[in-house]
PDB file of C-alpha atoms in Angstrom:
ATOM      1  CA  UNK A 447      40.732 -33.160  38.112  1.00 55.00           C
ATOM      2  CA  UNK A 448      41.768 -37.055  37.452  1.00 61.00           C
ATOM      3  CA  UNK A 449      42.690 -37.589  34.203  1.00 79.00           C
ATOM      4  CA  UNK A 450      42.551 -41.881  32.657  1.00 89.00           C
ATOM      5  CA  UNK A 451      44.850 -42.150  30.162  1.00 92.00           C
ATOM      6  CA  UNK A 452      43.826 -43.919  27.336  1.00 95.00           C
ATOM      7  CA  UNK A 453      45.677 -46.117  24.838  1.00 95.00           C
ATOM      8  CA  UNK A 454      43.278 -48.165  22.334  1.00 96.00           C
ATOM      9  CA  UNK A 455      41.737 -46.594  19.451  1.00 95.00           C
ATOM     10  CA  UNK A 456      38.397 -48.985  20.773  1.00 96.00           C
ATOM     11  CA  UNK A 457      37.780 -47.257  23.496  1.00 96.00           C
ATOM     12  CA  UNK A 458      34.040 -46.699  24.079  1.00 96.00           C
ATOM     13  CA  UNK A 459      34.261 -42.879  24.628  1.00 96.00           C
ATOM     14  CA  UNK A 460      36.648 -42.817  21.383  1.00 96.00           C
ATOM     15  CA  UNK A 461      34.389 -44.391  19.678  1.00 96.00           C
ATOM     16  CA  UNK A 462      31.660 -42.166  20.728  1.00 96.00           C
ATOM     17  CA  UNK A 463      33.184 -38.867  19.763  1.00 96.00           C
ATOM     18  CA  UNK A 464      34.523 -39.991  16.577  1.00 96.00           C
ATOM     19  CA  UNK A 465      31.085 -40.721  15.334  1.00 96.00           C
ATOM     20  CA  UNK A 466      30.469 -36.625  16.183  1.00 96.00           C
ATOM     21  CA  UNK A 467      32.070 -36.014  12.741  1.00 93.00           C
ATOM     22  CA  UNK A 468      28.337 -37.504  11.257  1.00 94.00           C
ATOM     23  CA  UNK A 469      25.562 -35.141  11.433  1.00 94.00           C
ATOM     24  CA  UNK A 470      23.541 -38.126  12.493  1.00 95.00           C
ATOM     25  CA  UNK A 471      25.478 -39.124  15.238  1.00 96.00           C
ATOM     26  CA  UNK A 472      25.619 -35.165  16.210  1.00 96.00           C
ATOM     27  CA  UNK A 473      21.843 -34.970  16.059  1.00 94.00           C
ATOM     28  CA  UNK A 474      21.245 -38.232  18.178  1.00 95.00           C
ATOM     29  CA  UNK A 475      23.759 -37.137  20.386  1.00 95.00           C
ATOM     30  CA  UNK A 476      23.061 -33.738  20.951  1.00 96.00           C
ATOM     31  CA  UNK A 477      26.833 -33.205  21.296  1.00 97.00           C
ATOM     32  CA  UNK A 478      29.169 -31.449  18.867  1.00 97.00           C
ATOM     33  CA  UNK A 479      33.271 -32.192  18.245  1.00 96.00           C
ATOM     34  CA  UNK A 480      35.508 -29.134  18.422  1.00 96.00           C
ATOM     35  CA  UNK A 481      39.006 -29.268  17.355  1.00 93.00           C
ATOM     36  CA  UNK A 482      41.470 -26.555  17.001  1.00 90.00           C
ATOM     37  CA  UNK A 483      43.188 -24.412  19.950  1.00 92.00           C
ATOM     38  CA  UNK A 484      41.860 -21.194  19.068  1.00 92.00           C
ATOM     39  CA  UNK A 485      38.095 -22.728  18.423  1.00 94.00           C
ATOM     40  CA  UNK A 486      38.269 -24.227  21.173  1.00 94.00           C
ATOM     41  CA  UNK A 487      39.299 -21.213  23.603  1.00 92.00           C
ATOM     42  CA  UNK A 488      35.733 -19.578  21.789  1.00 94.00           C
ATOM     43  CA  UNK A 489      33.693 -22.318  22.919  1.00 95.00           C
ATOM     44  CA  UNK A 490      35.109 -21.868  26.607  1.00 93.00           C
ATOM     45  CA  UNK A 491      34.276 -18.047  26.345  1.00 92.00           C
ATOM     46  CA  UNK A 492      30.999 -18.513  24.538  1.00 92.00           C
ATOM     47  CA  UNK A 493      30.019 -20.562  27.303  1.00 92.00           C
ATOM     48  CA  UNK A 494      29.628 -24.259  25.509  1.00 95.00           C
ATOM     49  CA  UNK A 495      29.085 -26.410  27.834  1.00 95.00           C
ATOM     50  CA  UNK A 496      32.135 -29.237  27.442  1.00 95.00           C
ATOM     51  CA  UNK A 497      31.526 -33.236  28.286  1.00 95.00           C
ATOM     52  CA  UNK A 498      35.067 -34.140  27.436  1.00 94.00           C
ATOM     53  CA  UNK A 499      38.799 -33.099  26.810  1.00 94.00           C
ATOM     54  CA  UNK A 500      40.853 -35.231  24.999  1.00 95.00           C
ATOM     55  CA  UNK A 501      44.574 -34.163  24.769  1.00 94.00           C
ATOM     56  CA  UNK A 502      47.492 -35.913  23.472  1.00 94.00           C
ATOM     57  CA  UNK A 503      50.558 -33.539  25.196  1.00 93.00           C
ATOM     58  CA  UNK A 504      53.098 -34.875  22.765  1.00 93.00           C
ATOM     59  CA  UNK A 505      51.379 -33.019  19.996  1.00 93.00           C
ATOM     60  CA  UNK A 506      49.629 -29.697  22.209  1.00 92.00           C
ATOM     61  CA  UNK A 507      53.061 -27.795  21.930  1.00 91.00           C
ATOM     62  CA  UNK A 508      51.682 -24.348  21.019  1.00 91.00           C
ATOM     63  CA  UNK A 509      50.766 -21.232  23.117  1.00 92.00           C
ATOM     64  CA  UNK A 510      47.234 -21.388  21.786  1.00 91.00           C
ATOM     65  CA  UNK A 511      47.204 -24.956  22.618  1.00 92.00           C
ATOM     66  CA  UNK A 512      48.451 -24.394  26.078  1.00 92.00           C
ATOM     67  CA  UNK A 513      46.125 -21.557  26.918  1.00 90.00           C
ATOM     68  CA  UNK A 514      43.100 -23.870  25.223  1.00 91.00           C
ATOM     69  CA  UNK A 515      44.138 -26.869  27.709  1.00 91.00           C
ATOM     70  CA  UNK A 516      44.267 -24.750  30.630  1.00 90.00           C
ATOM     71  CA  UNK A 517      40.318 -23.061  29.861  1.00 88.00           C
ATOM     72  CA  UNK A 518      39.470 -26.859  29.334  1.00 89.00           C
ATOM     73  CA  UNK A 519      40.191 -28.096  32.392  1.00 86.00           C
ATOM     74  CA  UNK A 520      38.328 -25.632  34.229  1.00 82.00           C
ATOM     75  CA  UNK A 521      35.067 -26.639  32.089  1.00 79.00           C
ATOM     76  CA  UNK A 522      35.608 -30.301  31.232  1.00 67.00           C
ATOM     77  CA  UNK A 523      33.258 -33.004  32.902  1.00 73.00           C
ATOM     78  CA  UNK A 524      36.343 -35.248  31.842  1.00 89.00           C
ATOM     79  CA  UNK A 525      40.193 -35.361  31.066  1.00 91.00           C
ATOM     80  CA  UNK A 526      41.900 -37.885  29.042  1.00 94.00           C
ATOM     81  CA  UNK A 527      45.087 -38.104  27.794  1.00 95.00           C
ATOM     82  CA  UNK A 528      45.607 -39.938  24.398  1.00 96.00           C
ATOM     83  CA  UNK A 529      48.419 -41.396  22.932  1.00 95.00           C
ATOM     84  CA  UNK A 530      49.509 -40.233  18.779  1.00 93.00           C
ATOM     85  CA  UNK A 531      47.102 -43.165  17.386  1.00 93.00           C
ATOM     86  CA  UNK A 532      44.283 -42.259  19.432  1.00 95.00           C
ATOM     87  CA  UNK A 533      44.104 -38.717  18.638  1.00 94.00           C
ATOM     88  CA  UNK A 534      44.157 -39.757  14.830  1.00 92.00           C
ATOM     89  CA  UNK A 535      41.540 -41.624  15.229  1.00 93.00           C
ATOM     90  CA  UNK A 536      39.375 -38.576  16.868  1.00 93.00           C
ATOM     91  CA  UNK A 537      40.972 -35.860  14.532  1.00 90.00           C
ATOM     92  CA  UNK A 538      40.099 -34.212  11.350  1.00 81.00           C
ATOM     93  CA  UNK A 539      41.056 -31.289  10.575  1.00 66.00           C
ATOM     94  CA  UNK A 540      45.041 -30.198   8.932  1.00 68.00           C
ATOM     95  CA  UNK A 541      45.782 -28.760  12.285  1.00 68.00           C
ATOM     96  CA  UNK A 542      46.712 -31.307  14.741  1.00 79.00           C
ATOM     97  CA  UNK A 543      47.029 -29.138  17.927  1.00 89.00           C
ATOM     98  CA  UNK A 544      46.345 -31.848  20.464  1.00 93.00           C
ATOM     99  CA  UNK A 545      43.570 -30.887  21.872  1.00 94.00           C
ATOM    100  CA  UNK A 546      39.821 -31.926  20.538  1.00 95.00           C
ATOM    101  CA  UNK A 547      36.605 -31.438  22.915  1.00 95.00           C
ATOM    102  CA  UNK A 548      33.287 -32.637  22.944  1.00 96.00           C
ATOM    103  CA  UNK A 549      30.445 -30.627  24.198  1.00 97.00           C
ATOM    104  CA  UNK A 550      26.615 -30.407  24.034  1.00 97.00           C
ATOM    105  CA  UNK A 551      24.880 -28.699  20.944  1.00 96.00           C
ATOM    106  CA  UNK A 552      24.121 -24.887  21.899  1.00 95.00           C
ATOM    107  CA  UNK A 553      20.933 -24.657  21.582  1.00 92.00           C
ATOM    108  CA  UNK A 554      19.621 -20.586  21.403  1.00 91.00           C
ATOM    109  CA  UNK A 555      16.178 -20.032  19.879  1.00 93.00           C
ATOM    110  CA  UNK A 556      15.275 -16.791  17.667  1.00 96.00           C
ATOM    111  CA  UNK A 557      13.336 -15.180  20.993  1.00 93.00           C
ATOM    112  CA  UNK A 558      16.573 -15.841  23.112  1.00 94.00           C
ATOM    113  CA  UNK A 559      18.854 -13.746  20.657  1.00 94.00           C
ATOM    114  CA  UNK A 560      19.733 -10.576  22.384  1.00 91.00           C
ATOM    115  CA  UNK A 561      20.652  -7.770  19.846  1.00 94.00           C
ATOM    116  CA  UNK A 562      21.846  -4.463  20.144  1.00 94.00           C
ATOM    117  CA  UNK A 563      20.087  -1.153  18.425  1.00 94.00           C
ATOM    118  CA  UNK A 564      19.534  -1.045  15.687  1.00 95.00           C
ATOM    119  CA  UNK A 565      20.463  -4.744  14.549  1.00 97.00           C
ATOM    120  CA  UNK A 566      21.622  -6.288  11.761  1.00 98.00           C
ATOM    121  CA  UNK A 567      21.201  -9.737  10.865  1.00 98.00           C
ATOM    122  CA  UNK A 568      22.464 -12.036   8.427  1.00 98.00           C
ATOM    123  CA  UNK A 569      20.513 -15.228   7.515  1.00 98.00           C
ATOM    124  CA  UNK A 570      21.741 -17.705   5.546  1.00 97.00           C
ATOM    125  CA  UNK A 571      19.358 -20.694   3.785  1.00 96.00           C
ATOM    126  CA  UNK A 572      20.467 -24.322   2.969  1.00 93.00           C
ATOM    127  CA  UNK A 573      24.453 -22.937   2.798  1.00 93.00           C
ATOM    128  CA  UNK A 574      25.910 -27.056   2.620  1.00 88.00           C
ATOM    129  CA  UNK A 575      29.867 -26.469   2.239  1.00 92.00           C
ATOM    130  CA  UNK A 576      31.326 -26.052   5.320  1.00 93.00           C
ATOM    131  CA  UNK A 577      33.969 -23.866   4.452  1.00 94.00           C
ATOM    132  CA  UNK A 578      31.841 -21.000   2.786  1.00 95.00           C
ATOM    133  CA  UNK A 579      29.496 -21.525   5.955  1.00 96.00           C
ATOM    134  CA  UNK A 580      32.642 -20.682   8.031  1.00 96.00           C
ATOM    135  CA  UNK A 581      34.116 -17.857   5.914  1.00 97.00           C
ATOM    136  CA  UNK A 582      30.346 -16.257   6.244  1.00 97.00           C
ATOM    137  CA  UNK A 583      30.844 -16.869  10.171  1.00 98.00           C
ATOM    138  CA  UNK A 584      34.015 -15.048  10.197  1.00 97.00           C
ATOM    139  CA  UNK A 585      32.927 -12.092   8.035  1.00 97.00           C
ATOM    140  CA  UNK A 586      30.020 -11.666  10.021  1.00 98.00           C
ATOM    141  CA  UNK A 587      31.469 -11.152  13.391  1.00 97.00           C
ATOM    142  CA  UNK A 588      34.604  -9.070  11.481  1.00 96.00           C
ATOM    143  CA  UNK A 589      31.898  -6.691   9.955  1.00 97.00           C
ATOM    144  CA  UNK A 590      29.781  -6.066  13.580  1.00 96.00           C
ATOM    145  CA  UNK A 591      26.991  -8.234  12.395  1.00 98.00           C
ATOM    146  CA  UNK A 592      24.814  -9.078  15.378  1.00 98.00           C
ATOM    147  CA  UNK A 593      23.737 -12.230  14.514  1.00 98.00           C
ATOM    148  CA  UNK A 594      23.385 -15.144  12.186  1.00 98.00           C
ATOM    149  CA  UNK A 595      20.421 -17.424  11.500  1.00 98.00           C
ATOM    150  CA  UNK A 596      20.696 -20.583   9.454  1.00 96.00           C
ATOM    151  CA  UNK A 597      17.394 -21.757   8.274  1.00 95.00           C
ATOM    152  CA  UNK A 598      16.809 -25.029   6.228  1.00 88.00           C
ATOM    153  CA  UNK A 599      17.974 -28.405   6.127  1.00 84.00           C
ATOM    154  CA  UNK A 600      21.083 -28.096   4.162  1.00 82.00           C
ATOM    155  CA  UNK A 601      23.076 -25.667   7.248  1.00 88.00           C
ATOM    156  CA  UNK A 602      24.594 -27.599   9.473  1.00 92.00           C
ATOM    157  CA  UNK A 603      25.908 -25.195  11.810  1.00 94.00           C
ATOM    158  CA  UNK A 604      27.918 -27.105  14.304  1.00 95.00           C
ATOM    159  CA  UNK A 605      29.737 -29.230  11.661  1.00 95.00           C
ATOM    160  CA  UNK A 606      33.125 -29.572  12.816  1.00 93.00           C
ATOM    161  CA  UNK A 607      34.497 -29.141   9.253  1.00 93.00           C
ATOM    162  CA  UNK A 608      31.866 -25.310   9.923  1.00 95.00           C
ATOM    163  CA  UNK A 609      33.813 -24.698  13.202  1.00 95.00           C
ATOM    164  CA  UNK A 610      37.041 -24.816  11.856  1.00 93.00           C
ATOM    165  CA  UNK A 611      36.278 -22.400   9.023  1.00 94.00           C
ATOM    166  CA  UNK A 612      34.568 -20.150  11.288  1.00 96.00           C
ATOM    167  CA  UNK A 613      37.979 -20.139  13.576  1.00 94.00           C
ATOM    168  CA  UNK A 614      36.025 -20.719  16.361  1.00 95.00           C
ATOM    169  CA  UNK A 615      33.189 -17.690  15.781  1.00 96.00           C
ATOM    170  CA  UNK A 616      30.622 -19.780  15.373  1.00 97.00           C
ATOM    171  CA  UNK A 617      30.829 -19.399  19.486  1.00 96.00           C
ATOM    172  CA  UNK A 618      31.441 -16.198  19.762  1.00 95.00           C
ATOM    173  CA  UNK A 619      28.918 -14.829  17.261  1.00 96.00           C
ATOM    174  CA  UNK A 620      25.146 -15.247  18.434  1.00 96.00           C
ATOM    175  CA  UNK A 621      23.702 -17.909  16.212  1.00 97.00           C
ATOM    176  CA  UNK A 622      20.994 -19.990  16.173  1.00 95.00           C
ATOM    177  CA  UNK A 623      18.945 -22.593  13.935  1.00 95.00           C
ATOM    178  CA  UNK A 624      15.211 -21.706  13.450  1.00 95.00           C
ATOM    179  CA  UNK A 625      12.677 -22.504  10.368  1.00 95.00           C
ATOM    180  CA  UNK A 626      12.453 -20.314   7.336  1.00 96.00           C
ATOM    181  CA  UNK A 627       8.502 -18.578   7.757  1.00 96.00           C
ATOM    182  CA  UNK A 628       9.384 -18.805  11.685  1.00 97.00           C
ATOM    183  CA  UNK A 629      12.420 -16.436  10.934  1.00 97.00           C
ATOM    184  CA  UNK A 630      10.459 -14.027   7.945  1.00 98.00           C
ATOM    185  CA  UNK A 631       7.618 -13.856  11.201  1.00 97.00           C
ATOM    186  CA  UNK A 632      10.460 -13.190  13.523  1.00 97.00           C
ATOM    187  CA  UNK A 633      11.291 -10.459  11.135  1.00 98.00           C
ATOM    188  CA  UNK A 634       8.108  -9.033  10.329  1.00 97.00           C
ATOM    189  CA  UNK A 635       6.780  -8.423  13.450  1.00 97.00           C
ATOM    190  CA  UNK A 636      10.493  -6.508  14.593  1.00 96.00           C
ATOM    191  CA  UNK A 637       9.965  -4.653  11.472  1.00 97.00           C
ATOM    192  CA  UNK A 638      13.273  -5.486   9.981  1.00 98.00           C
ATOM    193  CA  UNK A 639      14.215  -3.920   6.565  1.00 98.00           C
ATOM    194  CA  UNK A 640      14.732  -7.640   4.724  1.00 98.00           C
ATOM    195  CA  UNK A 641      17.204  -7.701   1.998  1.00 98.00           C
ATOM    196  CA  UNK A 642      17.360 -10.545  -0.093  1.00 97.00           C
ATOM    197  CA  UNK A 643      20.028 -11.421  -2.040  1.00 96.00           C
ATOM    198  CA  UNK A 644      19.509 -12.809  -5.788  1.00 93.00           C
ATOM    199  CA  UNK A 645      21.085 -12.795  -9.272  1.00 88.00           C
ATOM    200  CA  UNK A 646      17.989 -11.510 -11.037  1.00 89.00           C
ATOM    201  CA  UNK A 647      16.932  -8.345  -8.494  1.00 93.00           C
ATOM    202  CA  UNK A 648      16.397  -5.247 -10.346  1.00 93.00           C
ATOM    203  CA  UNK A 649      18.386  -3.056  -7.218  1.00 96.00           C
ATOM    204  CA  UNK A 650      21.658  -2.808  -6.862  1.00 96.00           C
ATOM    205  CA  UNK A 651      22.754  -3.677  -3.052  1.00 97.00           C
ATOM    206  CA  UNK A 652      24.437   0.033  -2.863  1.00 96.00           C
ATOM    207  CA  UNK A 653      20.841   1.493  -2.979  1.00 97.00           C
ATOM    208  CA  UNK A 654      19.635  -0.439   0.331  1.00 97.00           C
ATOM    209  CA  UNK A 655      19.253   0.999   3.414  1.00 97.00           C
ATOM    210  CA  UNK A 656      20.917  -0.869   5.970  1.00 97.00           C
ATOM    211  CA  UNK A 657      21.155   1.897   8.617  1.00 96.00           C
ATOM    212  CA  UNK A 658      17.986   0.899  10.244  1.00 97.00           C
ATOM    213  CA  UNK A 659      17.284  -3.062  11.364  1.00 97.00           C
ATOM    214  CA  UNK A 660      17.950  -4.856   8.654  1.00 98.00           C
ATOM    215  CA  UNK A 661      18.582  -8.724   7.926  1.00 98.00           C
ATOM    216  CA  UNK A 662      20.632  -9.888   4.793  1.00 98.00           C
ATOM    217  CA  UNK A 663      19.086 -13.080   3.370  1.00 98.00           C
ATOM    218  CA  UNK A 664      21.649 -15.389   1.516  1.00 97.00           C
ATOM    219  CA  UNK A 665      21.036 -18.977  -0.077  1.00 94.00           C
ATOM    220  CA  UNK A 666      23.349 -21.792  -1.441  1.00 86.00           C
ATOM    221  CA  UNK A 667      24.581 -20.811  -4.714  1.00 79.00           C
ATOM    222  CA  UNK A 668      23.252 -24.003  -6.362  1.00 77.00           C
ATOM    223  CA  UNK A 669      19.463 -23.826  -5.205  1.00 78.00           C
ATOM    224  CA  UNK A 670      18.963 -19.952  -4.570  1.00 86.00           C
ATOM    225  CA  UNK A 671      16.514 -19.103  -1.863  1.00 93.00           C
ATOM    226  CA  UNK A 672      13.124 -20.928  -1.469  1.00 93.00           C
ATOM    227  CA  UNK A 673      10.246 -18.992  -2.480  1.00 94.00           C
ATOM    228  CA  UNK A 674       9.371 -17.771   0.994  1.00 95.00           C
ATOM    229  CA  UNK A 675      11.843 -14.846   0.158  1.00 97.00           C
ATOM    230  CA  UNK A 676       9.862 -13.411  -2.761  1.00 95.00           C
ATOM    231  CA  UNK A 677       7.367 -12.065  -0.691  1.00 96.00           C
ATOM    232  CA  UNK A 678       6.344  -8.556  -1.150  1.00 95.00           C
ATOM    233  CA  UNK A 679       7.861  -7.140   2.161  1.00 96.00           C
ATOM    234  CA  UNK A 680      10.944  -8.506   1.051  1.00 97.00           C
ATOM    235  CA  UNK A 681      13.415  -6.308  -1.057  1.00 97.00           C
ATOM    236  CA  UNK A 682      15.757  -8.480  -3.963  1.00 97.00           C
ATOM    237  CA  UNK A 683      19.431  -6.950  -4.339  1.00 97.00           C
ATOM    238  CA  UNK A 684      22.394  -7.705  -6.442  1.00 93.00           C
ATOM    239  CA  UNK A 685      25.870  -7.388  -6.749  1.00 93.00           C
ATOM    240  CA  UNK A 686      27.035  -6.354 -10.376  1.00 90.00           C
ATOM    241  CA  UNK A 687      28.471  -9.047 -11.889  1.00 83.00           C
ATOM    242  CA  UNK A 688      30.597  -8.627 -15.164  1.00 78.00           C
ATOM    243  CA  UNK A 689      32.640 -11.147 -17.202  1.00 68.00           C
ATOM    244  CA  UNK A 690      31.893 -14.815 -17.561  1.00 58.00           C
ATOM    245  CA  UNK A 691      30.454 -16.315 -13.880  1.00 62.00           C
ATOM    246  CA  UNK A 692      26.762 -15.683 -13.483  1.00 63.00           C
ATOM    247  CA  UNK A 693      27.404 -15.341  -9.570  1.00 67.00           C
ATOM    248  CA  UNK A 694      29.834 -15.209  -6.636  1.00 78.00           C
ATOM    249  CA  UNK A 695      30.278 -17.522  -4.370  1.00 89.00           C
ATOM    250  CA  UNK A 696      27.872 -16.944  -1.573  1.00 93.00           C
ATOM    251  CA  UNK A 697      31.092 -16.414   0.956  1.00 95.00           C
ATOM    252  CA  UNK A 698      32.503 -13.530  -1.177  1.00 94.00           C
ATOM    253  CA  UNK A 699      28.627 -12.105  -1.927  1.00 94.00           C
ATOM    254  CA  UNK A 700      28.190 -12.010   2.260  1.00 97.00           C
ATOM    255  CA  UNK A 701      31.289  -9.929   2.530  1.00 97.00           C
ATOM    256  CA  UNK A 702      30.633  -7.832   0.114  1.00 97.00           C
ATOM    257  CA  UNK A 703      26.858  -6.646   1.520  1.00 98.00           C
ATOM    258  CA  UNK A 704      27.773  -7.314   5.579  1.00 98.00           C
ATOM    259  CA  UNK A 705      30.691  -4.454   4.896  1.00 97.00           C
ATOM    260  CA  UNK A 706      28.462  -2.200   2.939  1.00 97.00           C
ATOM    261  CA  UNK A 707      26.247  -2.006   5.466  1.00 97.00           C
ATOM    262  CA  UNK A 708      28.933  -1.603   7.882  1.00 97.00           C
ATOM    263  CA  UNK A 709      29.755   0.951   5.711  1.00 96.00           C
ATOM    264  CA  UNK A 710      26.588   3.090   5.849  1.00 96.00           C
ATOM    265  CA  UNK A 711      26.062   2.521   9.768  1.00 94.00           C
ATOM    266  CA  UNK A 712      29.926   3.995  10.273  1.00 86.00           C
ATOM    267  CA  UNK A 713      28.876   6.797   7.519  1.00 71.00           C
ATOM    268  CA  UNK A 714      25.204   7.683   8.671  1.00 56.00           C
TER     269      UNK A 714
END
């Protein structure tokens, strides 16, 4: 594979990807920024399809940077190599590794998910900080979760700032963006067990059955979930809460409930 090196911060495909870090330029795109070694080495696995490499050697000095370069350049459409100024220009995370990729947006709809028996789901409404997004990514695939669907405008799923929380599980986890009564219909007609989490439920989440398929419903701690998820077929749990805060933040609340029911599934 030929690989242009490339010197000015101007340059057109430079340009390009550094306008990935806007969700509007991601969107109009259709093509997502990945930085990080490790993330990267995900997306490979996961099967993202890549559209550029951009690697500035002076900086890729790690093993996990190394092993991310060579996956790369099996799966790249194109190689350049960047000088220090360049790859500021591109970068954005703390970690400068040396190595950032661009690739199209995954795209996997809520029929294409393939999950194992019995599932369990988590799905997450209007979650906007990146970083409890990513923690919730993490957790997820850590507690055997099968899947995650964001629903709502506020997720962004492929934000890069998401990616790099996630460690790189955002592509390794089965994910996918649908609409909120699209996923509750999804639901329904699987005849999940749908477990939503809020502040005022009367049931504690201990007494929910997650042994059979289940989803575990989780909004932004700001908003709450929309009103679709007070439907009748649709059971309300908390976590106890004691002291002063009136909630936990929805990263720590997802930990808590994917491990219980990890819990009951090793248990049962």
């Amino acid at each position: 594979m030929s690989t242009q090196l490339i010197t000015s911060t101007h340059n057109a495909h430079v340009k390009q990807a550094a306008h990935l870090r806007e969700r509007r330029q991601r969107e109009k795109q259709g093509r997502i920024l990945i930085e990080g070694a490790r993330e990267l080495a995900r997306a490979v696995t996961g099967g993202v399809e890549f559209i550029e490499a951009f690697v500035c050697e002076p900086l890729a000095v790690s093993a996990d940077a190394h092993l991310a370069i060579e996956r790369l350049r099996e799966s790249a459409a194109r190689w350049f190599a960047v000088t220090p100024p360049v790859f500021a220009k591109l970068a954005f995370g703390e970690r400068a590794e040396g190595v950032i990729g661009v690739a199209h947006t995954p795209r996997r709809t809520l029929a294409q998910l393939t999950l194992p028996e019995p599932p369990l789901l988590a799905v997450v409404e209007d979650i906007e900080k990146p970083g409890n997004l990513g923690a919730m990514l993490r957790t997820a695939a850590a507690a055997g979760v099968s899947a995650l669907i964001a629903v709502g405008r506020g997720t962004d799923l492929y934000n890069p700032n998401v990616i790099r929380a996630s460690l790189g599980t955002v592509f390794s986890l089965p994910v996918c963006v649908a609409e909120t009564q699209e996923t509750l219909d999804f639901l329904r007609r699987r005849s999940f067990g749908i477990y939503a989490a809020r502040v005022d439920a009367a049931t504690l989440y201990t007494a929910a059955d997650f042994r059979g398929p289940s989803a575990i419903v989780l909004g932004s701690e700001s908003a709450g979930l929309s009103s679709v998820w007070r439907a009748g077929d649709v059971t309300p749990i908390r976590l106890p809460m004691r002291g002063a805060p009136d909630s936990l933040n929805v990263s720590a609340a997802a930990a808590v409930l994917f491990y219980e029911a990890l819990r009951q599934r090793h248990d049962s």
